PDB file of C-alpha atoms and ligand atoms in Angstrom:
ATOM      1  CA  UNK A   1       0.000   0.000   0.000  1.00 96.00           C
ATOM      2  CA  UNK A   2       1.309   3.529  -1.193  1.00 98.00           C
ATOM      3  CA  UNK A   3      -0.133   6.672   0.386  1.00 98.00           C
ATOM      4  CA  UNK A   4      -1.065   9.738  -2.075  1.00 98.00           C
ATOM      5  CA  UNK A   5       0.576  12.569  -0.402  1.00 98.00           C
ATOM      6  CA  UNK A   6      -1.674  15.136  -1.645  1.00 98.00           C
ATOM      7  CA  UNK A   7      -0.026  17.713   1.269  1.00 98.00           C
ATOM      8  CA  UNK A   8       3.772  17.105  -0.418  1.00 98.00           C
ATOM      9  CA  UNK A   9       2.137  17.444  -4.680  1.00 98.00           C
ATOM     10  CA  UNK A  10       0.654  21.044  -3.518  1.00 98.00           C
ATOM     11  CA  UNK A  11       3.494  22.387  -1.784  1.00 98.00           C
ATOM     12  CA  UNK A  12       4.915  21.525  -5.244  1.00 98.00           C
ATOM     13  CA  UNK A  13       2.604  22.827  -7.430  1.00 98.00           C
ATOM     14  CA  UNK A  14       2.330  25.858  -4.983  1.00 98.00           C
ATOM     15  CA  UNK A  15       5.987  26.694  -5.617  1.00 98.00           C
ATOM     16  CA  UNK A  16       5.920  26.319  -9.200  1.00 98.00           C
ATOM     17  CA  UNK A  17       2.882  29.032  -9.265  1.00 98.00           C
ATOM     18  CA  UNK A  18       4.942  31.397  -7.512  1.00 98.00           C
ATOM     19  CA  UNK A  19       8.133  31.195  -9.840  1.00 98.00           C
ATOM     20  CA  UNK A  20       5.827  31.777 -12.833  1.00 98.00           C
ATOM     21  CA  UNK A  21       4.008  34.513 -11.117  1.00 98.00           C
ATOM     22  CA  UNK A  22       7.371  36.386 -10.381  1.00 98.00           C
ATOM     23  CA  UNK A  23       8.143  35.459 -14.421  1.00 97.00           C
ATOM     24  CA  UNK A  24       4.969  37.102 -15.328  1.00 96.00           C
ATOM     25  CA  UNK A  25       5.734  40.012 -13.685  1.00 95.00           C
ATOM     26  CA  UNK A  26       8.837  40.111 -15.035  1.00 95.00           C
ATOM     27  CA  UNK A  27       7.579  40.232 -18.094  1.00 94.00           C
ATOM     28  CA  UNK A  28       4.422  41.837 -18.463  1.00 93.00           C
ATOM     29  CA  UNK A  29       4.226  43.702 -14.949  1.00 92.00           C
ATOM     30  CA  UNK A  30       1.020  41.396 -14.464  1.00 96.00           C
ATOM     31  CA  UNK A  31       0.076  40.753 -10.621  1.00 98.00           C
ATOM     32  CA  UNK A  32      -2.977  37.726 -10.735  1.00 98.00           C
ATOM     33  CA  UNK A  33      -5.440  38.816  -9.288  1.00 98.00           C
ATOM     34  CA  UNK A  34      -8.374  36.852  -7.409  1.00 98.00           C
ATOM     35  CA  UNK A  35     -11.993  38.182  -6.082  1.00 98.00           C
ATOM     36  CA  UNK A  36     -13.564  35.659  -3.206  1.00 98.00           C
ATOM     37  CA  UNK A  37     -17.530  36.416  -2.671  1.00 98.00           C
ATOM     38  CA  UNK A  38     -18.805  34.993   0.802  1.00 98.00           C
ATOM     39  CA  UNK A  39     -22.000  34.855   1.886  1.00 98.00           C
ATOM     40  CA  UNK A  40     -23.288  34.440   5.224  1.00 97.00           C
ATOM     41  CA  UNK A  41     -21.198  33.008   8.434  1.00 96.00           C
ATOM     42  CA  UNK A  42     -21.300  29.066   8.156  1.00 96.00           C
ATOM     43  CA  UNK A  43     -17.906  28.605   9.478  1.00 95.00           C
ATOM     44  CA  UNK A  44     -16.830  25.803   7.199  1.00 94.00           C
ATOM     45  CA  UNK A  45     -16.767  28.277   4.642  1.00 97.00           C
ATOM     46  CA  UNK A  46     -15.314  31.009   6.445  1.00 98.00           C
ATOM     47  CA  UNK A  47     -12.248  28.878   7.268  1.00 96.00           C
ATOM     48  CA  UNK A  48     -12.113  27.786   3.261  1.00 96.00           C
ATOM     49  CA  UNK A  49     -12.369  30.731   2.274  1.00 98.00           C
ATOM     50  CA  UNK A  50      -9.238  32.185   4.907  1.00 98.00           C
ATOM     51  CA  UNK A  51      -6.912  29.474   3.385  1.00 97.00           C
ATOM     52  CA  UNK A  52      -7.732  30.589   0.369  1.00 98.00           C
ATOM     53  CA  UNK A  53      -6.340  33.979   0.878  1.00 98.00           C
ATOM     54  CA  UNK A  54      -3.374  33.072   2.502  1.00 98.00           C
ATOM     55  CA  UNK A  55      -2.304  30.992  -0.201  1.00 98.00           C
ATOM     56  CA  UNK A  56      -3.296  33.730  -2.712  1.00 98.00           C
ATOM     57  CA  UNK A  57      -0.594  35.807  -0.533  1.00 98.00           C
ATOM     58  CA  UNK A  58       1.924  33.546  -0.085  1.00 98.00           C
ATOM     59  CA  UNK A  59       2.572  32.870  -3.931  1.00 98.00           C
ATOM     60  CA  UNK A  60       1.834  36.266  -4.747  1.00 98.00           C
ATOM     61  CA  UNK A  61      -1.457  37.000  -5.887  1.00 98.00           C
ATOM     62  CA  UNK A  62      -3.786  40.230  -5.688  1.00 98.00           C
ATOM     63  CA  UNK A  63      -6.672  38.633  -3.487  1.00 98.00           C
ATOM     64  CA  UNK A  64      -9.859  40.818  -2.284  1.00 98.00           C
ATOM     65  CA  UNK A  65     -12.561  38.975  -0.205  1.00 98.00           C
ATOM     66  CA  UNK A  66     -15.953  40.003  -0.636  1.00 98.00           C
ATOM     67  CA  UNK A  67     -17.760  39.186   2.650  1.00 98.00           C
ATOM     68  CA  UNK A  68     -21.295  39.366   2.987  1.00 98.00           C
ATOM     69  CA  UNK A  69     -24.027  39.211   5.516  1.00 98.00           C
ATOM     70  CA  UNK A  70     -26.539  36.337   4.549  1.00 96.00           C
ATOM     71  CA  UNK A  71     -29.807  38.724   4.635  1.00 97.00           C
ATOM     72  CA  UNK A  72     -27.932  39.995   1.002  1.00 98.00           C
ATOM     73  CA  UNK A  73     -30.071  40.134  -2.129  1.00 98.00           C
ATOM     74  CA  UNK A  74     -29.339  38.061  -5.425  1.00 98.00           C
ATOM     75  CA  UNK A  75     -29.315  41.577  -7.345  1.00 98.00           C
ATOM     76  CA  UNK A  76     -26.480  42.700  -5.060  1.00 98.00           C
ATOM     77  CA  UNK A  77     -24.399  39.675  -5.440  1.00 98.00           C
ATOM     78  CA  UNK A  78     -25.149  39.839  -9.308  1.00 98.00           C
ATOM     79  CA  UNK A  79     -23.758  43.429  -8.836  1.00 98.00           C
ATOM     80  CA  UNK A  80     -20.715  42.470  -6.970  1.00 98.00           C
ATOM     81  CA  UNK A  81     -19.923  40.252  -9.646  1.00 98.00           C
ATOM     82  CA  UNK A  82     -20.692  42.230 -12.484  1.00 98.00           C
ATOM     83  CA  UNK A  83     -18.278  44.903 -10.871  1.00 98.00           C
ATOM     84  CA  UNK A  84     -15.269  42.088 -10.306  1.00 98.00           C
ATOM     85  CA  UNK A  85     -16.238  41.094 -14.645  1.00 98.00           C
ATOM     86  CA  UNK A  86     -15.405  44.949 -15.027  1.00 98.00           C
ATOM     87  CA  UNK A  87     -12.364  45.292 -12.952  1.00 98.00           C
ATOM     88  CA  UNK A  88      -9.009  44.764 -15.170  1.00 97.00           C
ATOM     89  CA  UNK A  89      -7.011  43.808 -12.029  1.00 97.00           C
ATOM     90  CA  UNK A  90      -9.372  40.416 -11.129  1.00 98.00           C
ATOM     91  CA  UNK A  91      -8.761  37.190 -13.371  1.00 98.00           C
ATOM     92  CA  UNK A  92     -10.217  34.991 -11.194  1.00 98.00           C
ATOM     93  CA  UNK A  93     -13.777  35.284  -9.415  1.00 98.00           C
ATOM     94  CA  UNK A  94     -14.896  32.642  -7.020  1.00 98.00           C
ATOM     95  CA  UNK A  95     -18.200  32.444  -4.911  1.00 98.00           C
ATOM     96  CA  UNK A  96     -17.867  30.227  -1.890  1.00 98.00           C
ATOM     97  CA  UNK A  97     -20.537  27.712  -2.219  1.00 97.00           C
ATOM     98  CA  UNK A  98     -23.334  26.962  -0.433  1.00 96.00           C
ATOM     99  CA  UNK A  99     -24.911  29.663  -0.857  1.00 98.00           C
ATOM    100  CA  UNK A 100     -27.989  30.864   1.370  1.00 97.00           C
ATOM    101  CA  UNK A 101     -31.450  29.151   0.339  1.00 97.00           C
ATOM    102  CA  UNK A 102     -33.303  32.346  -0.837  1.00 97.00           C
ATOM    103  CA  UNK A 103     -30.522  32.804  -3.382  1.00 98.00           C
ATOM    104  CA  UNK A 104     -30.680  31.016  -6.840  1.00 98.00           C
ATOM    105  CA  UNK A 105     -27.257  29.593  -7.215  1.00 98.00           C
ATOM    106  CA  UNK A 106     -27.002  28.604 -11.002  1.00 98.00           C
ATOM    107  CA  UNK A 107     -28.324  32.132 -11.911  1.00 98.00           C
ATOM    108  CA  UNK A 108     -25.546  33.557  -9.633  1.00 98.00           C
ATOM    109  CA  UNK A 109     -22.795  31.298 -11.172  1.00 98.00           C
ATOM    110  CA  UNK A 110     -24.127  32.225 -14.775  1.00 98.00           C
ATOM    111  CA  UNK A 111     -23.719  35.954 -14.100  1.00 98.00           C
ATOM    112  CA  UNK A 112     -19.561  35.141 -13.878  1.00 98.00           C
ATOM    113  CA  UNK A 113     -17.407  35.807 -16.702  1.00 98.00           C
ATOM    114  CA  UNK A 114     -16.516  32.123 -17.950  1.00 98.00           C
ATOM    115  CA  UNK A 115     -13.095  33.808 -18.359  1.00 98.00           C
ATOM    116  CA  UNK A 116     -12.722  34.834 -14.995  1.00 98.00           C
ATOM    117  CA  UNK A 117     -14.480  31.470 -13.994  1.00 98.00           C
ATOM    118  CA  UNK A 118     -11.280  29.755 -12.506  1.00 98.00           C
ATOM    119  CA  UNK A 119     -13.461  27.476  -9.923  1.00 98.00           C
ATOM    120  CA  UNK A 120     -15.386  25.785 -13.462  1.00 98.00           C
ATOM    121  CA  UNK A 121     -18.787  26.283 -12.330  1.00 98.00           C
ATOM    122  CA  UNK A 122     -20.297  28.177 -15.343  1.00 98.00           C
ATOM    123  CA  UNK A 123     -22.406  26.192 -17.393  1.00 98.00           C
ATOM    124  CA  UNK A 124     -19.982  27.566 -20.176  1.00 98.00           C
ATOM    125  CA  UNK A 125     -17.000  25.783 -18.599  1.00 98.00           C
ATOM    126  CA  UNK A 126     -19.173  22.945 -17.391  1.00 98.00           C
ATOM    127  CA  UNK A 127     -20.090  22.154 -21.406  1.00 98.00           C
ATOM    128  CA  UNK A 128     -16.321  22.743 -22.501  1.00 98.00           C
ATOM    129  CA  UNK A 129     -15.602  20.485 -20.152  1.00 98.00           C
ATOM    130  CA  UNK A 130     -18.051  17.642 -21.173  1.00 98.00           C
ATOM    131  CA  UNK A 131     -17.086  18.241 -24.920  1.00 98.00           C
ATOM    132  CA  UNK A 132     -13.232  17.445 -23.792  1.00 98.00           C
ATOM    133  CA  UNK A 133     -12.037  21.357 -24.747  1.00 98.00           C
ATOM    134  CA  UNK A 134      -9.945  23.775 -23.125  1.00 98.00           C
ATOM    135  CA  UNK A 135     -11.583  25.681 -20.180  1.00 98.00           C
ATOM    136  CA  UNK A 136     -11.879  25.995 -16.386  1.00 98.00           C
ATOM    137  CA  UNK A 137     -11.891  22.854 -14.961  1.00 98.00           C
ATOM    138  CA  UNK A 138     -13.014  22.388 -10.942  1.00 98.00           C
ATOM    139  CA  UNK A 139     -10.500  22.601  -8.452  1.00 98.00           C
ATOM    140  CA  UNK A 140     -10.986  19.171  -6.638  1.00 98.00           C
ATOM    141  CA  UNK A 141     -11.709  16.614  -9.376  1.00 98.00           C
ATOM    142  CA  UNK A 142      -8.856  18.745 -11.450  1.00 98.00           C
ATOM    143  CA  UNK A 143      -6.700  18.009  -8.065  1.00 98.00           C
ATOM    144  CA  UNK A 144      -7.352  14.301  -8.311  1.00 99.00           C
ATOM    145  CA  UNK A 145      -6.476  13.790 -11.393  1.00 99.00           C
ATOM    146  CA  UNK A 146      -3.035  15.805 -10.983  1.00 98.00           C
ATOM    147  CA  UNK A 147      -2.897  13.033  -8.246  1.00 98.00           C
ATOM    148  CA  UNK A 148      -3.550   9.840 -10.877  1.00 99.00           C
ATOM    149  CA  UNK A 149      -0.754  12.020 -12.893  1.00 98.00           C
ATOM    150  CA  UNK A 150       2.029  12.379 -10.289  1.00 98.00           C
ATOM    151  CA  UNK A 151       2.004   8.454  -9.134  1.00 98.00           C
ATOM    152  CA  UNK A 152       1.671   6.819 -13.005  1.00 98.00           C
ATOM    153  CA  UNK A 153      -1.906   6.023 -12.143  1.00 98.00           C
ATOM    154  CA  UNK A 154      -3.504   5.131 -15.706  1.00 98.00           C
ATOM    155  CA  UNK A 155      -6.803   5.274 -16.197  1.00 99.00           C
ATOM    156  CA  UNK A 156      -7.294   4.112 -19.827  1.00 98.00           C
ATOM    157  CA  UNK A 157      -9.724   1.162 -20.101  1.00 98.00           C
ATOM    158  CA  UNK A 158      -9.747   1.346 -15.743  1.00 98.00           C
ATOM    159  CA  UNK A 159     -13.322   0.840 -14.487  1.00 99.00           C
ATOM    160  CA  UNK A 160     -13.654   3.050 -11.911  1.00 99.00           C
ATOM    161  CA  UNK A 161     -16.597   3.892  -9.435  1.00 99.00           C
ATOM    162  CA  UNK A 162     -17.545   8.064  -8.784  1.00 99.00           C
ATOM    163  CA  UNK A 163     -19.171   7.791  -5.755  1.00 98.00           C
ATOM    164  CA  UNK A 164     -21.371  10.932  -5.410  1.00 98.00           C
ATOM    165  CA  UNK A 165     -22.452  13.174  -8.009  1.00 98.00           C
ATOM    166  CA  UNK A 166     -22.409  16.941  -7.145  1.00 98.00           C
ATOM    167  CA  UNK A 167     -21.570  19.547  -9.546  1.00 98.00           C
ATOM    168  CA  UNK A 168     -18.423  20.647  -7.809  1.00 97.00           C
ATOM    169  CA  UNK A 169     -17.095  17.222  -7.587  1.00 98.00           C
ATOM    170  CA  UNK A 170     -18.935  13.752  -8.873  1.00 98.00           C
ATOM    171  CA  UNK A 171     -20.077  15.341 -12.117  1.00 98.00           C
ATOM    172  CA  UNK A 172     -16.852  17.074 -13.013  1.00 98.00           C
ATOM    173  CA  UNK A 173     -14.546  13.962 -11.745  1.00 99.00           C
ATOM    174  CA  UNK A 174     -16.480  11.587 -14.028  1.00 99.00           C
ATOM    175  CA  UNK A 175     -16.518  13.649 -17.126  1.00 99.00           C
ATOM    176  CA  UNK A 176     -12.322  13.802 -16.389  1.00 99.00           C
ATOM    177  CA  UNK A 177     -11.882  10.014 -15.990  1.00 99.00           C
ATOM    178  CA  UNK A 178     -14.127   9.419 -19.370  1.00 98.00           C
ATOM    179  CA  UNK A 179     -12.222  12.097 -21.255  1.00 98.00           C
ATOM    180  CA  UNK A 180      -9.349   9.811 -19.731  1.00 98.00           C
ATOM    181  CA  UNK A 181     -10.310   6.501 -21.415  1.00 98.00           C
ATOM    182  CA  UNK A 182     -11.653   5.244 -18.044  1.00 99.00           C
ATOM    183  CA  UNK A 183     -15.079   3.127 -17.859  1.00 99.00           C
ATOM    184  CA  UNK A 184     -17.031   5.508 -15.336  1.00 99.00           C
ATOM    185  CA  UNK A 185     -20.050   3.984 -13.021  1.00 99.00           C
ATOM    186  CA  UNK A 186     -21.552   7.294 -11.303  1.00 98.00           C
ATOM    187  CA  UNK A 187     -23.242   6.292  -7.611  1.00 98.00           C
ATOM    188  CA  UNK A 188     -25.616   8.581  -5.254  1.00 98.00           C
ATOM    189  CA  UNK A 189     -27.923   8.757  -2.714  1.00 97.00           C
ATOM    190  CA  UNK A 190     -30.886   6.439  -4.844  1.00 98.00           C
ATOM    191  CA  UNK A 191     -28.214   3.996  -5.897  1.00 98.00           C
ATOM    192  CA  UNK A 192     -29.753   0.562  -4.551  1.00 98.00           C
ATOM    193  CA  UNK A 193     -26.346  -1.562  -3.741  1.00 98.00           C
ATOM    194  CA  UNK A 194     -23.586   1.214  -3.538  1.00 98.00           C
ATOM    195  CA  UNK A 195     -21.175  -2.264  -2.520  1.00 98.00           C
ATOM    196  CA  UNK A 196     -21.947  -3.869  -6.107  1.00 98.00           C
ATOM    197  CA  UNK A 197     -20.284  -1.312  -8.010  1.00 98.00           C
ATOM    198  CA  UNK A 198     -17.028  -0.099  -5.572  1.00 99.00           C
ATOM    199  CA  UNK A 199     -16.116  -3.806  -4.783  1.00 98.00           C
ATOM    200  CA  UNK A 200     -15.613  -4.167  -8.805  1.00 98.00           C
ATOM    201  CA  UNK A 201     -13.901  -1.262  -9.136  1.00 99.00           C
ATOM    202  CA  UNK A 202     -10.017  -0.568  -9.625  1.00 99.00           C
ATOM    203  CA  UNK A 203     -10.394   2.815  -8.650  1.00 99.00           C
ATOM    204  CA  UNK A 204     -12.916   4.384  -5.893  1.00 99.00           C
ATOM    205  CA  UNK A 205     -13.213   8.023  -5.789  1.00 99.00           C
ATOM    206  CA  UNK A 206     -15.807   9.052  -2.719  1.00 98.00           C
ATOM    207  CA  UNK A 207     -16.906  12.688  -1.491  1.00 97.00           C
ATOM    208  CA  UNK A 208     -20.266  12.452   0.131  1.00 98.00           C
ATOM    209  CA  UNK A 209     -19.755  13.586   3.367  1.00 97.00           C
ATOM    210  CA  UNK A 210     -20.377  10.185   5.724  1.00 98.00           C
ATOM    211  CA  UNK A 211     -17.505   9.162   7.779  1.00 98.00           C
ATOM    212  CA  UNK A 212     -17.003   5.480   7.116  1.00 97.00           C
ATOM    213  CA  UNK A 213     -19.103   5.070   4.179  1.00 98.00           C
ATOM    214  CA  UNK A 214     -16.658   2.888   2.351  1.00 98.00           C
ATOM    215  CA  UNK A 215     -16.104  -0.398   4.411  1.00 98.00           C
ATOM    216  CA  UNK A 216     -13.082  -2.799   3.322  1.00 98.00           C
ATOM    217  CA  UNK A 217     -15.541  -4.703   2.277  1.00 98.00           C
ATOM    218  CA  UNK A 218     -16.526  -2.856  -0.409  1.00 98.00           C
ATOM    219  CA  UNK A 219     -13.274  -2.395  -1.676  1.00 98.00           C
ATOM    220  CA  UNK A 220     -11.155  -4.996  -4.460  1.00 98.00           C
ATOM    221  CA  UNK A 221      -7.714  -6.192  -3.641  1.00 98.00           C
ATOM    222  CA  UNK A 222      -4.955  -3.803  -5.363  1.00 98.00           C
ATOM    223  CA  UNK A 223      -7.551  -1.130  -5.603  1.00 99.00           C
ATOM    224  CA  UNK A 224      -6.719   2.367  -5.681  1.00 99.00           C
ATOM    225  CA  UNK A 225      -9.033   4.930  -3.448  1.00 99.00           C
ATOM    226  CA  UNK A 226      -9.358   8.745  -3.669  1.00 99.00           C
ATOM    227  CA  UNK A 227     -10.957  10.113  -0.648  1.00 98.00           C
ATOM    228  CA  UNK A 228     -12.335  13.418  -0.967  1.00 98.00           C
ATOM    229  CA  UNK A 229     -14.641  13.695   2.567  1.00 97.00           C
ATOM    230  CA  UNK A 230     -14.087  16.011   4.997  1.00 95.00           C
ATOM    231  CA  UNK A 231     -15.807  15.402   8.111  1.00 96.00           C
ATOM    232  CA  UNK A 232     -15.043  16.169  11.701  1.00 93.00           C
ATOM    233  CA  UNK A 233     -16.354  13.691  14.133  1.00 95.00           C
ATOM    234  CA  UNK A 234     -17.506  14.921  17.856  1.00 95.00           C
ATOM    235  CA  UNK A 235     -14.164  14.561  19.349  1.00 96.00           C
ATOM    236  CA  UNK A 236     -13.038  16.615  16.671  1.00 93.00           C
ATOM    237  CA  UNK A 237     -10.926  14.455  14.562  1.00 95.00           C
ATOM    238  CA  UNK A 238     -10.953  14.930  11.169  1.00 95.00           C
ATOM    239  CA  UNK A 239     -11.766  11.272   8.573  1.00 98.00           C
ATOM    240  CA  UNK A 240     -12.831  11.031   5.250  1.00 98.00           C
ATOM    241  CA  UNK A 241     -15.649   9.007   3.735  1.00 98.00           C
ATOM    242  CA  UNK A 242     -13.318   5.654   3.569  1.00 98.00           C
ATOM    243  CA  UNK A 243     -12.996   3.609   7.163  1.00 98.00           C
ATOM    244  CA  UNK A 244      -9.250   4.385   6.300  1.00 98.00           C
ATOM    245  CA  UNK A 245      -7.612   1.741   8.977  1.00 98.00           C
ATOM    246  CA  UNK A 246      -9.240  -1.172   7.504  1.00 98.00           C
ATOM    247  CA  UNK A 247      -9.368  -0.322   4.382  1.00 98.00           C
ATOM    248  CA  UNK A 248      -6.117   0.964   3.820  1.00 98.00           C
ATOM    249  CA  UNK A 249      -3.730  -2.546   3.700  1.00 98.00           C
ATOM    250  CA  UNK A 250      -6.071  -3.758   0.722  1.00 98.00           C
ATOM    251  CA  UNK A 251      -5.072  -1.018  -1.117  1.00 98.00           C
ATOM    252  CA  UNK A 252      -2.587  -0.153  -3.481  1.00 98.00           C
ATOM    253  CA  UNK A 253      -3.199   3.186  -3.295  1.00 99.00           C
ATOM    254  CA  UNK A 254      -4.997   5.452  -0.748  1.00 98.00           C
ATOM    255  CA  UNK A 255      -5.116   8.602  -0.049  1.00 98.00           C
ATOM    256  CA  UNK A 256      -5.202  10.540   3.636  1.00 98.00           C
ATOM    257  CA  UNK A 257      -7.402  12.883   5.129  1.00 98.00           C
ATOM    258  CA  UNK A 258      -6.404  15.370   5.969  1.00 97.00           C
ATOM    259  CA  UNK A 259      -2.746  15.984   3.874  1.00 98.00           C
ATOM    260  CA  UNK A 260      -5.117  14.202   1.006  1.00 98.00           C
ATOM    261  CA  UNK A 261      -7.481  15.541  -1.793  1.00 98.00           C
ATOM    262  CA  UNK A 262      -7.800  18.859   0.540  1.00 97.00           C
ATOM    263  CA  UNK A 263      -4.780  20.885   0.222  1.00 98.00           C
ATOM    264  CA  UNK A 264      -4.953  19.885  -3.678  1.00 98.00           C
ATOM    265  CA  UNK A 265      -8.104  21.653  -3.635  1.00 98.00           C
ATOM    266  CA  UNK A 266      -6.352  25.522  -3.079  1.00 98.00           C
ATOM    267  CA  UNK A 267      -3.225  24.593  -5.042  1.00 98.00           C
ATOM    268  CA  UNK A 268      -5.482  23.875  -8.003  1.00 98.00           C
ATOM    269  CA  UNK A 269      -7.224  27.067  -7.761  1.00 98.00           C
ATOM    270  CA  UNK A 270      -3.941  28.896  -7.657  1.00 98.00           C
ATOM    271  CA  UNK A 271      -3.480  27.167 -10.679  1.00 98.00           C
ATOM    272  CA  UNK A 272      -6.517  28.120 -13.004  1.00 98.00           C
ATOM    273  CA  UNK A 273      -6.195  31.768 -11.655  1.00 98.00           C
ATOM    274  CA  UNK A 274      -2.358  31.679 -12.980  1.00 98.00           C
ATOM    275  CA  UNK A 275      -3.932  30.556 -16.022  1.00 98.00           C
ATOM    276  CA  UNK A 276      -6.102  33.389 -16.462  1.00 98.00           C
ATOM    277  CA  UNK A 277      -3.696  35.662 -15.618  1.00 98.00           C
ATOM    278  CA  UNK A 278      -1.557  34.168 -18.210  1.00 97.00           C
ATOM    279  CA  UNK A 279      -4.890  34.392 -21.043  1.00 96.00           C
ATOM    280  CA  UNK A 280      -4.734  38.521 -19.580  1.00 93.00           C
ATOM    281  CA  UNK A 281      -1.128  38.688 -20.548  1.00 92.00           C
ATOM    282  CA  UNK A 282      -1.296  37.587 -23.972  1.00 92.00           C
ATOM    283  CA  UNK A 283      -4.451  39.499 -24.732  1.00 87.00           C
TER     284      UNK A 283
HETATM  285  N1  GUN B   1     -17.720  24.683  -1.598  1.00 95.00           N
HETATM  286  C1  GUN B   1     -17.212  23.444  -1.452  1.00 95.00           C
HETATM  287  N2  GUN B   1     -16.230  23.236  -2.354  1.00 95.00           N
HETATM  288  C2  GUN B   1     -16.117  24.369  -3.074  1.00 95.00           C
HETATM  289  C3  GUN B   1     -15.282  24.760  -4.152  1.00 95.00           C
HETATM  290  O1  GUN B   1     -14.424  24.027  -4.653  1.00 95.00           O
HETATM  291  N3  GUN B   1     -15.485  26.001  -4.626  1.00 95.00           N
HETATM  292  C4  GUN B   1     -16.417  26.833  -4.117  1.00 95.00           C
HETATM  293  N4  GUN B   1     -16.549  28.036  -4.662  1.00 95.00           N
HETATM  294  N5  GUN B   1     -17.211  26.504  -3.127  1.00 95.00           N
HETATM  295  C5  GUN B   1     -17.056  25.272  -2.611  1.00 95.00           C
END
């Protein structure tokens, strides 16, 4: 059994975004530049949201956080980020999701500029995406597969089982693995016998949010597993969605939470807003 060392990858890919954003302002006198919009006080995304910023700072980005109270209106968000569209110095808008009930979050996603949409949530990107062209990709499935990349993972002709389909992570992550070759079996919540398709599969990838969801069990010999849960149990430790201790010897690759999937998450987001810096630069 190998351990991904997601912690080790970003602090990598972390120090190669600073060198290029020290080249770019060598050469161009371009600073990349990225707008946060946060709504409301659920502290999950308030601590997101602060490592975002710090890493923003520490390779040398132009970061602004726009907090905001959750009583805000959709038309003032919708302002906000019509304003960040406008300003030359953003490349990169992101809007810390979830977002309160009474606001319509596709609508508010849709009002980004898919070329300042480095998180890959606009139905533009989303459909560039699919169609296997160049765009914004999401930060955590785009994390995983810089993961597969990294440890000579291949996923041609791999079957390999998405457990949960969100459209931050599940929807994004399968659409990567079949643009990769892989043979992709998508599970959720109304999926009768979530065991019959992971205890197939050569490759698990789970983010649902349940501690312990994926038993050993469940899981083939030599199997590869991508945990992407984040859940803090009452006595505040911090698992994943795999019963890591048992499952872990059957593996031959897992990955750890935390020092897993998470800090890939930020380091890919550096990442895309590089790249629109970069698309800024040669405009
Ligand atoms: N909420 C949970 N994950 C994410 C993410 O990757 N981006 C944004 N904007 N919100 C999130």
């Amino acid at each position: 059994m190998q351990l991904i060392d997601g912690k080790t990858l970003a602090a990598k890919i972390r120090s190669q975004v600073k060198e290029e954003v020290e080249r770019l302002n060598d050469e161009s006198e371009i600073v990349p530049g990225l707008a946060v919009i946060l709504v409301g006080d659920d502290p999950a995304s308030h601590a997101y949201v602060k490592m975002k910023a710090k890493a923003c700072k520490e390779v040398g980005f132009y970061s602004i956080v726009h907090e905001m109270p959750d009583t805000i209106s959709q038309e003032e968000i919708v302002a906000t980020i019509e304003m960040m569209n406008a300003n030359p110095r953003i490349d990169g808008i992101l809007v810390q999701l979830p977002l309160p009930p009474h606001i319509d979050t596709e609508r508010i996603l849709e009002v980004i500029d898919p070329a300042k949409d480095v998180d890959g949530f606009h139905p533009y990107n989303v459909g560039r995406l699919v169609t296997k062209l160049p765009g914004f990709v999401p930060c955590t499935p785009l994390g995983v597969m810089k993961m597969f990349e990294e440890y000579g993972i291949q996923l041609q002709g791999k079957d390999v089982c998405v457990v949960g389909a969100s459209n931050i992570v599940g929807k994004p992550m399968a659409a990567l693995l079949l643009n990769a070759d892989a043979t992709v079996t998508v599970t959720h919540i109304y999926t009768r016998d979530l065991a019959a398709h992971t205890s197939t599969a050569d490759i698990i990838i789970v983010g649902v949010g349940v501690p312990g969801l994926i038993k050993a069990e469940m899981v083939k010999e030599g199997a590869v597993v991508i945990d992407i849960g984040i859940n803090r149990l009452e006595d505040g430790r911090l698992v994943g969605d795999v019963d890591f201790d048992a499952v872990a010897p059957k593996c031959s690759y897992i990955t750890p939470v935390p020092g897993g999937v998470g800090p890939m998450t930020i380091a890919m987001l550096l990442s895309n807003t590089l790249q629109a810096a970069k698309a800024r630069a040669a405009r």
